[in-house]
């Protein structure tokens, strides 16, 4: 762990507020003790609900490294990742994750992810957004083709 990298995430989170780009969140991704990517929350300035700091930083890091995995990297984020960002972090497979503010700190200022934590373990039929499976048999055609593909890149 290197406090210098967390300080950069915190600095960026404050700057993001002042710039009016989005919420008070930022993230840096480090490889070989060097920052390779930065990201800030740009949800409101880009009208993209997925533009959380961690997602933006992961996209930037993968582009810079020309890979879809962040093996050998560390993620420093100004706040504990929400469920969406945590999922993206696990898909990216970094070596370590460090965060500053906790999810209860975020909830106190209006960024409460508790609904998501409550919804995830529920049965699909019990979730707030009505959800129904359609055309599974037809959609399996893509999965069968993927299974047969000889030159697929596994992830």
PDB file of C-alpha atoms in Angstrom:
ATOM      1  CA  UNK A   1       0.000   0.000   0.000  1.00  0.00           C
ATOM      2  CA  UNK A   2       1.222   3.481  -0.889  1.00  0.00           C
ATOM      3  CA  UNK A   3      -0.468   6.506   0.698  1.00  0.00           C
ATOM      4  CA  UNK A   4       0.746   8.686  -2.189  1.00  0.00           C
ATOM      5  CA  UNK A   5      -1.676   6.902  -4.526  1.00  0.00           C
ATOM      6  CA  UNK A   6      -4.603   7.253  -2.109  1.00  0.00           C
ATOM      7  CA  UNK A   7      -3.805  10.950  -1.726  1.00  0.00           C
ATOM      8  CA  UNK A   8      -4.086  11.282  -5.504  1.00  0.00           C
ATOM      9  CA  UNK A   9      -7.510   9.601  -5.471  1.00  0.00           C
ATOM     10  CA  UNK A  10      -8.650  11.919  -2.681  1.00  0.00           C
ATOM     11  CA  UNK A  11      -7.257  14.990  -4.487  1.00  0.00           C
ATOM     12  CA  UNK A  12      -9.083  13.985  -7.668  1.00  0.00           C
ATOM     13  CA  UNK A  13     -12.349  13.441  -5.765  1.00  0.00           C
ATOM     14  CA  UNK A  14     -12.176  16.978  -4.377  1.00  0.00           C
ATOM     15  CA  UNK A  15     -11.234  18.411  -7.774  1.00  0.00           C
ATOM     16  CA  UNK A  16     -14.171  16.581  -9.346  1.00  0.00           C
ATOM     17  CA  UNK A  17     -16.566  18.419  -7.031  1.00  0.00           C
ATOM     18  CA  UNK A  18     -14.982  21.764  -7.857  1.00  0.00           C
ATOM     19  CA  UNK A  19     -15.081  21.044 -11.592  1.00  0.00           C
ATOM     20  CA  UNK A  20     -18.760  20.113 -11.400  1.00  0.00           C
ATOM     21  CA  UNK A  21     -18.159  16.870 -13.291  1.00  0.00           C
ATOM     22  CA  UNK A  22     -19.948  14.558 -10.884  1.00  0.00           C
ATOM     23  CA  UNK A  23     -19.966  13.148  -7.391  1.00  0.00           C
ATOM     24  CA  UNK A  24     -17.107  13.229  -4.870  1.00  0.00           C
ATOM     25  CA  UNK A  25     -15.452  10.046  -6.062  1.00  0.00           C
ATOM     26  CA  UNK A  26     -12.149   9.249  -7.773  1.00  0.00           C
ATOM     27  CA  UNK A  27      -9.926   6.277  -8.460  1.00  0.00           C
ATOM     28  CA  UNK A  28      -6.363   5.618  -9.565  1.00  0.00           C
ATOM     29  CA  UNK A  29      -4.952   2.374 -10.888  1.00  0.00           C
ATOM     30  CA  UNK A  30      -1.314   1.550 -10.294  1.00  0.00           C
ATOM     31  CA  UNK A  31       1.028  -0.915 -11.952  1.00  0.00           C
ATOM     32  CA  UNK A  32       4.706  -1.308 -11.106  1.00  0.00           C
ATOM     33  CA  UNK A  33       4.414   1.511  -8.565  1.00  0.00           C
ATOM     34  CA  UNK A  34       3.230   3.988 -11.241  1.00  0.00           C
ATOM     35  CA  UNK A  35      -0.228   5.443 -11.870  1.00  0.00           C
ATOM     36  CA  UNK A  36      -1.403   4.119 -15.227  1.00  0.00           C
ATOM     37  CA  UNK A  37      -4.991   5.404 -15.116  1.00  0.00           C
ATOM     38  CA  UNK A  38      -7.270   7.790 -13.315  1.00  0.00           C
ATOM     39  CA  UNK A  39     -11.032   8.069 -13.175  1.00  0.00           C
ATOM     40  CA  UNK A  40     -13.562  10.357 -11.596  1.00  0.00           C
ATOM     41  CA  UNK A  41     -17.317  10.121 -11.254  1.00  0.00           C
ATOM     42  CA  UNK A  42     -18.877  11.697 -14.337  1.00  0.00           C
ATOM     43  CA  UNK A  43     -22.434  10.398 -13.970  1.00  0.00           C
ATOM     44  CA  UNK A  44     -24.141  13.792 -14.115  1.00  0.00           C
ATOM     45  CA  UNK A  45     -21.860  15.461 -16.654  1.00  0.00           C
ATOM     46  CA  UNK A  46     -22.086  12.570 -19.142  1.00  0.00           C
ATOM     47  CA  UNK A  47     -25.631  11.399 -18.327  1.00  0.00           C
ATOM     48  CA  UNK A  48     -24.191   7.911 -17.837  1.00  0.00           C
ATOM     49  CA  UNK A  49     -25.285   6.099 -14.662  1.00  0.00           C
ATOM     50  CA  UNK A  50     -22.364   3.666 -15.076  1.00  0.00           C
ATOM     51  CA  UNK A  51     -19.699   6.413 -15.153  1.00  0.00           C
ATOM     52  CA  UNK A  52     -18.535   5.808 -11.604  1.00  0.00           C
ATOM     53  CA  UNK A  53     -14.894   6.601 -10.836  1.00  0.00           C
ATOM     54  CA  UNK A  54     -13.834   2.952 -10.658  1.00  0.00           C
ATOM     55  CA  UNK A  55     -15.511   2.052 -13.948  1.00  0.00           C
ATOM     56  CA  UNK A  56     -13.945   5.050 -15.703  1.00  0.00           C
ATOM     57  CA  UNK A  57     -10.508   4.212 -14.265  1.00  0.00           C
ATOM     58  CA  UNK A  58     -10.811   0.528 -15.237  1.00  0.00           C
ATOM     59  CA  UNK A  59     -11.738   1.487 -18.800  1.00  0.00           C
ATOM     60  CA  UNK A  60      -8.790   3.885 -18.982  1.00  0.00           C
ATOM     61  CA  UNK A  61      -6.359   1.339 -17.515  1.00  0.00           C
ATOM     62  CA  UNK A  62      -7.446  -1.446 -19.843  1.00  0.00           C
ATOM     63  CA  UNK A  63      -7.125   0.863 -22.816  1.00  0.00           C
ATOM     64  CA  UNK A  64      -3.644   1.974 -21.717  1.00  0.00           C
ATOM     65  CA  UNK A  65      -2.480  -1.609 -21.094  1.00  0.00           C
ATOM     66  CA  UNK A  66      -4.297  -3.031 -24.144  1.00  0.00           C
ATOM     67  CA  UNK A  67      -5.839  -5.812 -22.066  1.00  0.00           C
ATOM     68  CA  UNK A  68      -9.144  -6.624 -20.389  1.00  0.00           C
ATOM     69  CA  UNK A  69      -7.519  -7.796 -17.158  1.00  0.00           C
ATOM     70  CA  UNK A  70      -5.645  -5.748 -14.578  1.00  0.00           C
ATOM     71  CA  UNK A  71      -3.472  -8.519 -13.174  1.00  0.00           C
ATOM     72  CA  UNK A  72      -0.456  -6.954 -11.474  1.00  0.00           C
ATOM     73  CA  UNK A  73      -2.366  -3.753 -10.703  1.00  0.00           C
ATOM     74  CA  UNK A  74      -3.638  -2.119  -7.542  1.00  0.00           C
ATOM     75  CA  UNK A  75      -6.763   0.023  -7.308  1.00  0.00           C
ATOM     76  CA  UNK A  76      -6.948   3.013  -4.977  1.00  0.00           C
ATOM     77  CA  UNK A  77     -10.404   4.531  -4.696  1.00  0.00           C
ATOM     78  CA  UNK A  78     -11.656   7.400  -2.590  1.00  0.00           C
ATOM     79  CA  UNK A  79     -14.680   5.414  -1.402  1.00  0.00           C
ATOM     80  CA  UNK A  80     -15.678   1.795  -0.878  1.00  0.00           C
ATOM     81  CA  UNK A  81     -16.955   0.598  -4.262  1.00  0.00           C
ATOM     82  CA  UNK A  82     -20.678   0.199  -4.844  1.00  0.00           C
ATOM     83  CA  UNK A  83     -21.930  -3.241  -5.961  1.00  0.00           C
ATOM     84  CA  UNK A  84     -21.645  -2.323  -9.674  1.00  0.00           C
ATOM     85  CA  UNK A  85     -18.062  -1.131  -9.288  1.00  0.00           C
ATOM     86  CA  UNK A  86     -17.107  -4.055  -7.082  1.00  0.00           C
ATOM     87  CA  UNK A  87     -18.388  -6.399  -9.783  1.00  0.00           C
ATOM     88  CA  UNK A  88     -16.310  -4.597 -12.407  1.00  0.00           C
ATOM     89  CA  UNK A  89     -13.258  -4.739 -10.147  1.00  0.00           C
ATOM     90  CA  UNK A  90     -13.623  -8.489  -9.734  1.00  0.00           C
ATOM     91  CA  UNK A  91     -14.023  -8.910 -13.512  1.00  0.00           C
ATOM     92  CA  UNK A  92     -10.854  -6.842 -14.058  1.00  0.00           C
ATOM     93  CA  UNK A  93      -8.890  -9.049 -11.612  1.00  0.00           C
ATOM     94  CA  UNK A  94      -6.482  -6.563  -9.980  1.00  0.00           C
ATOM     95  CA  UNK A  95      -4.125  -7.818  -7.276  1.00  0.00           C
ATOM     96  CA  UNK A  96      -5.377  -5.471  -4.567  1.00  0.00           C
ATOM     97  CA  UNK A  97      -8.045  -2.898  -3.751  1.00  0.00           C
ATOM     98  CA  UNK A  98      -7.709  -0.009  -1.284  1.00  0.00           C
ATOM     99  CA  UNK A  99     -10.470   2.454  -0.372  1.00  0.00           C
ATOM    100  CA  UNK A 100     -10.737   5.545   1.858  1.00  0.00           C
ATOM    101  CA  UNK A 101     -14.340   6.486   2.777  1.00  0.00           C
ATOM    102  CA  UNK A 102     -16.675   3.632   3.660  1.00  0.00           C
ATOM    103  CA  UNK A 103     -20.140   2.961   2.291  1.00  0.00           C
ATOM    104  CA  UNK A 104     -21.724   4.336   5.488  1.00  0.00           C
ATOM    105  CA  UNK A 105     -19.803   7.595   4.957  1.00  0.00           C
ATOM    106  CA  UNK A 106     -21.243   7.777   1.430  1.00  0.00           C
ATOM    107  CA  UNK A 107     -24.754   7.023   2.687  1.00  0.00           C
ATOM    108  CA  UNK A 108     -24.533   9.930   5.138  1.00  0.00           C
ATOM    109  CA  UNK A 109     -24.126  12.392   2.228  1.00  0.00           C
ATOM    110  CA  UNK A 110     -26.842  10.888   0.040  1.00  0.00           C
ATOM    111  CA  UNK A 111     -25.037   8.111  -1.845  1.00  0.00           C
ATOM    112  CA  UNK A 112     -26.765   5.112  -0.304  1.00  0.00           C
ATOM    113  CA  UNK A 113     -26.291   1.783  -2.045  1.00  0.00           C
ATOM    114  CA  UNK A 114     -28.162  -0.186   0.603  1.00  0.00           C
ATOM    115  CA  UNK A 115     -31.068  -0.874  -1.776  1.00  0.00           C
ATOM    116  CA  UNK A 116     -28.665  -2.699  -4.120  1.00  0.00           C
ATOM    117  CA  UNK A 117     -27.195  -4.765  -1.300  1.00  0.00           C
ATOM    118  CA  UNK A 118     -30.751  -5.721  -0.273  1.00  0.00           C
ATOM    119  CA  UNK A 119     -31.922  -6.516  -3.812  1.00  0.00           C
ATOM    120  CA  UNK A 120     -29.049  -8.792  -4.877  1.00  0.00           C
ATOM    121  CA  UNK A 121     -29.803 -11.782  -2.628  1.00  0.00           C
ATOM    122  CA  UNK A 122     -33.570 -11.663  -3.294  1.00  0.00           C
ATOM    123  CA  UNK A 123     -35.300 -14.094  -5.612  1.00  0.00           C
ATOM    124  CA  UNK A 124     -35.869 -12.490  -9.010  1.00  0.00           C
ATOM    125  CA  UNK A 125     -39.632 -12.545  -8.425  1.00  0.00           C
ATOM    126  CA  UNK A 126     -39.191 -10.515  -5.210  1.00  0.00           C
ATOM    127  CA  UNK A 127     -37.075  -7.661  -6.626  1.00  0.00           C
ATOM    128  CA  UNK A 128     -38.415  -4.117  -6.998  1.00  0.00           C
ATOM    129  CA  UNK A 129     -38.009  -4.000 -10.761  1.00  0.00           C
ATOM    130  CA  UNK A 130     -40.357  -6.582 -12.286  1.00  0.00           C
ATOM    131  CA  UNK A 131     -38.164  -9.066 -14.153  1.00  0.00           C
ATOM    132  CA  UNK A 132     -39.174 -11.960 -16.379  1.00  0.00           C
ATOM    133  CA  UNK A 133     -37.093 -14.356 -18.462  1.00  0.00           C
ATOM    134  CA  UNK A 134     -37.995 -14.464 -22.172  1.00  0.00           C
ATOM    135  CA  UNK A 135     -36.849 -16.598 -25.124  1.00  0.00           C
ATOM    136  CA  UNK A 136     -34.211 -18.599 -23.278  1.00  0.00           C
ATOM    137  CA  UNK A 137     -34.255 -21.444 -25.794  1.00  0.00           C
ATOM    138  CA  UNK A 138     -33.712 -19.055 -28.696  1.00  0.00           C
ATOM    139  CA  UNK A 139     -30.917 -17.218 -26.871  1.00  0.00           C
ATOM    140  CA  UNK A 140     -29.088 -20.474 -26.124  1.00  0.00           C
ATOM    141  CA  UNK A 141     -28.077 -20.540 -29.795  1.00  0.00           C
ATOM    142  CA  UNK A 142     -25.426 -17.894 -29.072  1.00  0.00           C
ATOM    143  CA  UNK A 143     -24.098 -19.900 -26.125  1.00  0.00           C
ATOM    144  CA  UNK A 144     -23.922 -23.090 -28.176  1.00  0.00           C
ATOM    145  CA  UNK A 145     -22.011 -21.258 -30.888  1.00  0.00           C
ATOM    146  CA  UNK A 146     -19.620 -19.844 -28.266  1.00  0.00           C
ATOM    147  CA  UNK A 147     -18.991 -23.342 -26.907  1.00  0.00           C
ATOM    148  CA  UNK A 148     -17.990 -24.523 -30.384  1.00  0.00           C
ATOM    149  CA  UNK A 149     -15.815 -21.528 -31.268  1.00  0.00           C
ATOM    150  CA  UNK A 150     -12.202 -22.703 -31.555  1.00  0.00           C
ATOM    151  CA  UNK A 151     -10.449 -19.335 -31.411  1.00  0.00           C
ATOM    152  CA  UNK A 152     -12.356 -17.756 -28.501  1.00  0.00           C
ATOM    153  CA  UNK A 153     -10.542 -15.616 -25.974  1.00  0.00           C
ATOM    154  CA  UNK A 154     -11.545 -16.834 -22.537  1.00  0.00           C
ATOM    155  CA  UNK A 155     -12.051 -14.474 -19.671  1.00  0.00           C
TER     156      UNK A 155
END
